[in-house]
Amino acid sequence: MIERLQTIEVRYDELTQELMKPEVISNIKKTLELTKEQASLKEAYDAYQEYKKIEKEIADTKEMTKDPELGEMARDELAELEQRQEQLEKEIEILLLPKDPNDGKNVIVEIRGAAGGDEANIFAGDLYRMYLKLAEKEGWKIEVLTEDHSESGGFTLISFMVKGENVYSKLKYESGAHRVQRVPVTETQGRVHTSTATVLVMPEAEEVDVEINQSDLRIDVYRSSGCGGQGVNTTDSAVRITHLPTGIVVTCQNERSQIQNKEKCMQMLRTKLYEETLRKQEEELGSERRNKIGTGDRSEKIRTYNYPQNRVTDHRIGFTLKQLDRVMEGDLDQVIEALITEDQARKLRGE
């Protein structure tokens, strides 16, 4: 552990020196690159500085325990310092765990109504609102990419981008089947129904992450439909792109111009291809994908939202919270923290 911390310290100091050089300061791209690298090391670097400080204080305090007058007070202080050192070592262990390279990325989220007909689509709308409220709390920005409204309310499909700090690190556990248990508005007998909606969270892919050959694309334009103001149904602004080698299809009609819709489609396509690449890599690694919390499979039931009992349960870690009303208002902190903590614990155990 100490060797790794020393390596981080050396690199952090090197970056500090680099960032002071005139030729680096004048190069915005290089400055951003080095600043980003240094920021990724800062937490571990700061923890190591504190660790060294505590080590010195422990050594000094041990000397003081030999003093006849100060010995008892020094022993009490030594016990506190050693307890803090032990706690800091646990924190550092977590800081040194392998980082998910996608944690700092924005995400594209897809929510679909699944089993349960109209009620499933209504629930898909409720989940979208939940993430919208969460984004407001976190200071993230949401940008709708595609939305297919259901006649009864909610969505058969809605896809949107979430932009902000470390979005993927908090939303990556949301992929899977979300199950709702409640009395639907369409139910006349007052019976509780069970329905599902699926969520897929994908880290946003940049152009450097995925190479797309234009000859592999079929691009169709058509007239927009639905809510969209005066431009709707007057121009062929909606865009559908089919990636022929994989059969992946993306559509966008939320922007006014065909060019903007095409840009959004390409962004979605890159992200879907990147997600597919990550999935294949993890499958090749075998057990790694099975051992982590959630496989990202839409079919995997990850959470139940029980309205009659105001209860939400995450089945992957056996976590239950009787605050469903607050969760649906975007108060997901306790659920997300529980998932992160369990994920870290599994990694520390080498799973």
XYZ file of C-alpha atoms in Angstrom:
351
model
C 0.000 0.000 0.000
C 2.758 2.437 0.961
C 4.661 1.763 -2.277
C 1.571 2.605 -4.340
C 1.015 5.779 -2.319
C 4.638 6.803 -2.834
C 4.255 6.296 -6.593
C 1.112 8.447 -6.572
C 2.920 11.149 -4.568
C 5.837 11.241 -7.022
C 3.506 11.483 -10.013
C 1.358 14.164 -8.341
C 4.450 16.301 -7.652
C 5.674 15.763 -11.230
C 2.343 16.991 -12.563
C 2.515 20.072 -10.315
C 5.903 20.929 -11.837
C 4.676 20.236 -15.380
C 1.672 22.523 -14.938
C 3.993 25.404 -14.017
C 5.961 25.219 -17.287
C 5.210 28.087 -19.751
C 4.970 25.713 -22.741
C 2.297 23.684 -20.916
C 0.379 26.755 -19.680
C 0.139 28.000 -23.286
C -1.206 24.636 -24.471
C -4.834 24.429 -23.323
C -5.300 20.806 -24.410
C -2.165 19.652 -22.559
C -3.099 21.680 -19.468
C -6.560 20.092 -19.340
C -5.085 16.616 -19.798
C -2.561 17.047 -16.957
C -5.074 18.789 -14.677
C -7.513 15.915 -15.163
C -4.818 13.348 -14.318
C -3.767 15.274 -11.213
C -7.387 15.603 -10.058
C -7.776 11.811 -10.309
C -4.791 11.375 -7.929
C -5.630 14.149 -5.458
C -7.770 12.155 -3.027
C -5.139 9.430 -2.594
C -2.344 12.039 -2.480
C -4.088 14.014 0.303
C -4.818 10.826 2.255
C -1.121 9.863 2.078
C -0.053 13.289 3.371
C -2.381 12.827 6.343
C -1.112 9.270 6.848
C 2.521 10.470 7.011
C 1.536 13.218 9.443
C -0.203 10.700 11.742
C 2.805 8.345 11.543
C 5.085 11.156 12.759
C 2.656 12.114 15.519
C 2.510 8.466 16.666
C 6.327 8.274 16.793
C 6.541 11.546 18.766
C 3.746 10.497 21.146
C 5.431 7.137 21.840
C 8.478 9.067 23.029
C 6.261 11.165 25.302
C 4.838 8.035 26.986
C 8.267 7.585 28.627
C 7.862 10.918 30.438
C 6.757 10.308 34.068
C 4.518 13.387 34.115
C 3.057 13.306 30.583
C 3.001 9.527 30.125
C -0.661 8.868 30.946
C -1.955 11.722 28.791
C 0.376 10.645 25.962
C -0.936 7.060 26.120
C -4.513 8.303 25.741
C -3.481 10.434 22.768
C -1.547 7.515 21.278
C -4.656 5.288 21.392
C -6.656 7.955 19.519
C -3.924 8.378 16.891
C -3.620 4.629 16.313
C -7.401 4.368 15.951
C -7.368 7.190 13.379
C -4.465 5.510 11.548
C -6.407 2.241 11.348
C -9.481 4.068 10.003
C -7.366 5.957 7.458
C -5.794 2.701 6.230
C -9.299 1.361 5.471
C -10.179 4.561 3.597
C -6.939 4.362 1.601
C -7.653 0.726 0.675
C -10.888 1.892 -0.948
C -9.154 4.827 -2.668
C -6.605 2.433 -4.190
C -9.233 0.078 -5.632
C -9.159 -0.055 -9.458
C -11.201 2.828 -10.826
C -13.901 2.310 -13.427
C -12.589 4.394 -16.363
C -16.173 5.375 -17.220
C -17.093 6.731 -13.760
C -16.508 10.353 -14.734
C -18.590 10.157 -17.916
C -22.027 11.466 -18.755
C -24.633 8.802 -19.500
C -27.443 7.984 -21.887
C -30.397 6.323 -20.168
C -33.154 4.322 -21.877
C -36.379 3.515 -20.016
C -39.008 1.226 -21.583
C -42.389 0.041 -20.391
C -42.160 -3.779 -20.226
C -44.570 -6.321 -18.692
C -47.915 -4.907 -17.618
C -49.267 -2.949 -20.579
C -50.445 0.597 -19.826
C -49.367 0.414 -16.183
C -45.803 -0.512 -17.244
C -45.655 2.576 -19.487
C -47.016 4.788 -16.702
C -44.332 3.372 -14.375
C -41.662 4.090 -17.006
C -42.824 7.721 -16.813
C -42.612 7.624 -13.002
C -39.013 6.338 -13.184
C -38.097 9.097 -15.646
C -39.524 11.680 -13.222
C -37.555 10.058 -10.356
C -34.277 10.433 -12.271
C -35.265 13.970 -13.284
C -35.701 14.873 -9.594
C -32.389 13.171 -8.729
C -30.632 15.191 -11.453
C -32.085 18.426 -10.030
C -30.721 17.541 -6.579
C -27.276 16.652 -7.955
C -27.061 19.678 -10.242
C -27.010 17.490 -13.374
C -28.524 18.490 -16.696
C -31.001 16.226 -18.528
C -31.500 16.360 -22.284
C -34.255 14.231 -23.851
C -33.137 12.380 -26.997
C -36.142 10.218 -27.906
C -39.621 9.918 -26.411
C -42.511 7.685 -27.443
C -45.513 8.702 -25.357
C -48.088 6.147 -24.278
C -51.764 7.010 -24.813
C -52.533 6.146 -21.187
C -49.631 8.222 -19.850
C -45.930 7.652 -19.379
C -43.728 6.265 -22.132
C -43.296 3.129 -24.164
C -39.716 4.432 -24.535
C -37.798 7.485 -23.392
C -34.064 8.001 -23.819
C -32.178 10.936 -22.381
C -28.674 12.153 -21.671
C -27.574 13.081 -18.152
C -24.643 15.498 -17.981
C -22.698 16.395 -14.856
C -19.929 15.393 -12.488
C -19.327 11.644 -12.089
C -22.811 10.786 -13.357
C -21.974 7.221 -14.432
C -20.410 6.412 -11.031
C -23.826 6.949 -9.408
C -26.246 5.780 -12.102
C -24.401 2.680 -13.383
C -26.209 0.442 -10.860
C -29.639 1.387 -12.269
C -29.546 -0.920 -15.305
C -32.040 -3.778 -15.154
C -35.719 -4.534 -14.630
C -37.545 -2.323 -12.116
C -40.739 -3.862 -10.714
C -43.709 -1.919 -9.340
C -46.481 -3.281 -7.107
C -49.522 -1.001 -6.755
C -53.183 -0.516 -7.666
C -53.192 0.893 -11.219
C -55.434 3.858 -12.048
C -57.205 1.578 -14.554
C -58.019 -1.045 -11.862
C -61.665 -0.923 -10.760
C -61.552 -3.704 -8.147
C -58.733 -2.197 -6.075
C -56.363 -5.103 -6.731
C -52.581 -4.704 -6.561
C -50.890 -5.397 -9.909
C -47.235 -6.098 -10.650
C -45.640 -4.451 -13.693
C -42.106 -3.805 -14.883
C -40.095 -1.214 -16.748
C -36.522 -1.696 -17.921
C -33.672 0.761 -17.503
C -30.405 0.762 -19.434
C -27.603 3.131 -18.391
C -24.754 3.572 -20.878
C -21.599 5.693 -20.467
C -21.470 8.368 -23.159
C -18.989 7.424 -25.877
C -16.695 10.009 -27.403
C -15.493 9.806 -30.987
C -12.148 8.382 -29.826
C -13.945 5.507 -28.051
C -15.688 4.155 -31.159
C -14.770 4.269 -34.823
C -17.777 4.297 -37.153
C -17.467 3.671 -40.873
C -19.959 5.863 -42.744
C -20.466 3.134 -45.327
C -21.906 0.951 -42.529
C -24.776 3.398 -41.973
C -28.214 3.702 -43.520
C -29.689 7.112 -42.794
C -33.425 7.754 -43.235
C -35.195 11.064 -42.737
C -38.902 11.411 -42.123
C -41.499 13.817 -40.810
C -41.570 14.410 -37.057
C -44.677 13.562 -35.075
C -45.947 14.448 -31.633
C -45.322 17.525 -29.526
C -42.822 19.893 -31.077
C -44.363 23.215 -32.081
C -44.901 24.684 -35.526
C -42.025 22.771 -37.158
C -43.741 19.416 -36.646
C -45.185 17.703 -39.725
C -43.864 20.415 -42.060
C -40.302 19.251 -42.722
C -38.475 15.928 -42.862
C -36.384 16.731 -39.777
C -36.584 13.403 -37.910
C -33.624 11.078 -38.427
C -33.253 7.308 -38.137
C -29.804 5.710 -38.439
C -29.300 1.975 -38.850
C -25.862 0.491 -38.169
C -25.859 -2.322 -40.729
C -23.183 -4.631 -39.190
C -24.954 -4.803 -35.798
C -28.547 -3.941 -36.717
C -28.631 -1.212 -34.032
C -31.239 1.458 -34.854
C -31.362 4.935 -33.288
C -33.871 7.713 -33.928
C -34.186 11.342 -32.931
C -36.891 13.889 -33.709
C -36.721 16.190 -30.681
C -34.584 18.875 -32.358
C -35.897 21.364 -34.933
C -33.307 20.691 -37.616
C -32.312 17.525 -39.420
C -28.612 18.309 -38.748
C -29.173 18.516 -34.985
C -31.196 15.311 -34.958
C -28.472 13.558 -36.948
C -25.824 14.697 -34.446
C -27.904 13.345 -31.565
C -28.424 10.057 -33.425
C -24.685 9.661 -33.970
C -24.077 10.375 -30.287
C -26.584 7.674 -29.321
C -25.153 5.219 -31.851
C -21.583 5.707 -30.595
C -22.768 5.127 -27.032
C -24.697 1.946 -27.933
C -21.725 0.544 -29.845
C -19.419 1.419 -26.932
C -21.766 -0.321 -24.483
C -21.803 -3.388 -26.743
C -17.981 -3.389 -26.832
C -17.800 -3.164 -23.015
C -20.327 -6.003 -22.684
C -18.294 -8.278 -24.961
C -15.055 -7.451 -23.134
C -16.625 -8.339 -19.793
C -18.075 -11.570 -21.178
C -14.583 -12.541 -22.340
C -13.322 -11.912 -18.798
C -15.910 -14.450 -17.646
C -16.855 -14.184 -13.997
C -16.097 -10.475 -13.604
C -19.419 -9.406 -15.077
C -21.351 -12.001 -13.094
C -19.689 -11.023 -9.821
C -20.281 -7.306 -9.999
C -23.526 -5.783 -8.758
C -25.860 -6.165 -11.708
C -24.985 -7.344 -15.181
C -26.731 -4.494 -16.926
C -29.140 -7.015 -18.410
C -32.632 -5.630 -18.921
C -34.056 -8.988 -17.843
C -32.405 -8.918 -14.417
C -34.904 -7.879 -11.726
C -32.947 -5.441 -9.606
C -35.502 -3.501 -7.556
C -39.121 -3.589 -6.381
C -41.197 -0.488 -5.640
C -44.084 -1.532 -3.353
C -46.563 1.344 -3.056
C -49.048 -0.163 -0.519
C -46.200 -0.616 1.996
C -44.214 2.490 0.934
C -41.236 0.157 0.499
C -38.379 -0.078 -1.987
C -36.142 -3.168 -2.043
C -32.925 -3.648 -3.999
C -32.700 -7.405 -4.521
C -29.004 -7.493 -5.460
C -27.833 -6.496 -1.992
C -30.952 -7.223 0.101
C -31.390 -3.528 0.928
C -34.867 -2.321 1.969
C -35.999 1.214 2.658
C -39.501 2.152 3.834
C -39.341 5.579 2.194
C -40.651 4.891 -1.302
C -42.448 8.232 -1.415
C -39.130 10.038 -0.918
C -37.277 7.780 -3.358
C -39.782 8.590 -6.109
C -39.069 12.273 -5.442
C -35.426 11.640 -6.358
C -34.104 10.936 -2.862
C -32.018 7.950 -3.982
C -28.913 8.738 -1.920
C -29.312 5.915 0.623
C -29.920 3.320 -2.114
C -26.977 4.486 -4.236
C -24.619 4.671 -1.227
C -25.599 1.135 -0.153
C -24.820 -0.170 -3.660
C -21.470 1.648 -3.829
C -20.474 0.393 -0.358
C -21.323 -3.220 -1.239
C -19.488 -2.938 -4.562
C -16.367 -1.682 -2.753
C -16.637 -4.436 -0.133
C -16.793 -7.121 -2.854
C -13.744 -5.648 -4.587
C -11.821 -5.572 -1.282
C -12.669 -9.274 -0.851
C -11.268 -9.878 -4.319
C -14.602 -10.966 -5.794
